[in-house]
Amino acid sequence: VRASSRMTEEQSALPGGTTVLVVDDKRVNLQLALSQLGGSGYRVATALTMRDALYILRDTVPALIISDVCMAQESGYDFIKAVKAMPRMRAIPFVFLTSTLTDESERRKGLALGAARFLFRPIEPQDLLREIAASLVEARGA
């Protein structure tokens, strides 16, 4: 199943919501994001790899991107660089969500690459939703 077909199925369940692209190489994290974000009214597109995410971004401009940092084939740092190199994607808020790189030097690196947030797992669902909402508000005001 290509990433774009998953996105269409998931988005059709919640028409009219704000689209969030979630990229993580662990299916359990994608399912958790679908549950938390989808249950809060967001339309959720998911990708297991940077390549699948870039494929989705060819046809879709999400309101926000959430990405893991450490993935099997590439890093979230590579992904944010690719996203920020795309003119129509530069203003999209990008949020890192990681359980692996949990020190301040990694947070500074992610923010320096253009991330709106660098969040550490575990994170309470309401805290994640609050950070997403704040990132979206900040992006509209920028």
Coordinates of C-alpha atoms in Angstrom, one line a residue, residues 10-99:
E10 CA -7.6 8.2 6.8
Q11 CA -8.5 11.7 5.6
S12 CA -11.8 10.6 4.3
A13 CA -12.8 9.6 7.9
L14 CA -12.4 13.1 9.1
P15 CA -13.3 15.5 6.3
G16 CA -12.8 19.2 7.1
G17 CA -10.1 18.7 9.6
T18 CA -6.6 20.2 9.6
T19 CA -4.2 17.9 7.9
V20 CA -1.1 16.7 9.9
L21 CA 1.6 14.5 8.3
V22 CA 3.2 12.1 10.8
V23 CA 6.4 10.4 9.8
D24 CA 7.8 7.5 12.0
D25 CA 9.4 4.2 11.1
K26 CA 7.5 2.5 13.9
R27 CA 3.9 1.5 13.0
V28 CA 2.8 1.6 16.7
N29 CA 3.8 5.3 16.9
L30 CA 1.8 6.0 13.7
Q31 CA -1.2 4.2 15.1
L32 CA -0.9 6.2 18.3
A33 CA -0.8 9.5 16.3
L34 CA -3.8 8.4 14.3
S35 CA -5.7 7.7 17.5
Q36 CA -4.7 10.8 19.4
L37 CA -4.8 13.3 16.5
G38 CA -7.6 11.8 14.6
G39 CA -9.7 11.5 17.7
S40 CA -9.2 15.3 18.2
G41 CA -10.5 16.2 14.8
Y42 CA -7.2 16.3 12.8
R43 CA -6.9 14.7 9.4
V44 CA -3.8 12.5 9.7
A45 CA -1.5 11.3 6.9
T46 CA 1.2 8.8 7.9
A47 CA 4.4 7.7 6.3
L48 CA 6.9 5.1 7.5
T49 CA 9.9 6.6 5.6
M50 CA 11.1 9.9 4.5
R51 CA 10.6 8.8 0.9
D52 CA 7.0 8.0 1.5
A53 CA 6.5 11.4 3.2
L54 CA 8.1 13.2 0.3
Y55 CA 5.8 11.3 -2.0
I56 CA 2.8 12.5 0.0
L57 CA 4.1 16.1 -0.1
R58 CA 4.1 16.1 -3.9
D59 CA 0.3 16.3 -3.8
T60 CA -0.6 17.5 -0.3
V61 CA 0.4 20.6 1.7
P62 CA -0.3 19.7 5.4
A63 CA -0.9 22.3 8.0
L64 CA 1.8 20.7 10.2
I65 CA 4.5 17.9 10.0
I66 CA 5.4 15.7 12.9
S67 CA 8.6 13.6 12.5
D68 CA 10.6 11.2 14.5
V69 CA 14.4 11.9 14.5
C70 CA 15.9 8.4 14.4
M71 CA 14.5 6.3 11.7
A72 CA 15.9 3.1 10.1
Q73 CA 16.7 4.4 6.6
E74 CA 17.2 8.1 7.3
S75 CA 17.0 10.8 9.9
G76 CA 14.4 13.4 10.7
Y77 CA 17.2 15.9 10.3
D78 CA 17.5 14.8 6.6
F79 CA 13.7 15.0 6.3
I80 CA 13.4 18.6 7.6
K81 CA 16.2 19.7 5.3
A82 CA 14.4 18.2 2.3
V83 CA 11.1 19.8 3.4
K84 CA 12.6 23.3 4.0
A85 CA 14.2 23.1 0.6
M86 CA 10.8 22.9 -1.0
P87 CA 9.5 26.5 -1.4
R88 CA 5.8 25.6 -0.9
M89 CA 6.7 23.8 2.3
R90 CA 9.1 26.2 4.1
A91 CA 6.3 27.9 6.2
I92 CA 4.8 24.6 7.3
P93 CA 5.5 24.1 11.0
F94 CA 7.7 21.0 11.6
V95 CA 7.6 19.3 15.0
F96 CA 10.2 16.6 16.1
L97 CA 8.8 14.0 18.4
T98 CA 11.5 11.6 19.7
S99 CA 12.3 9.1 22.5

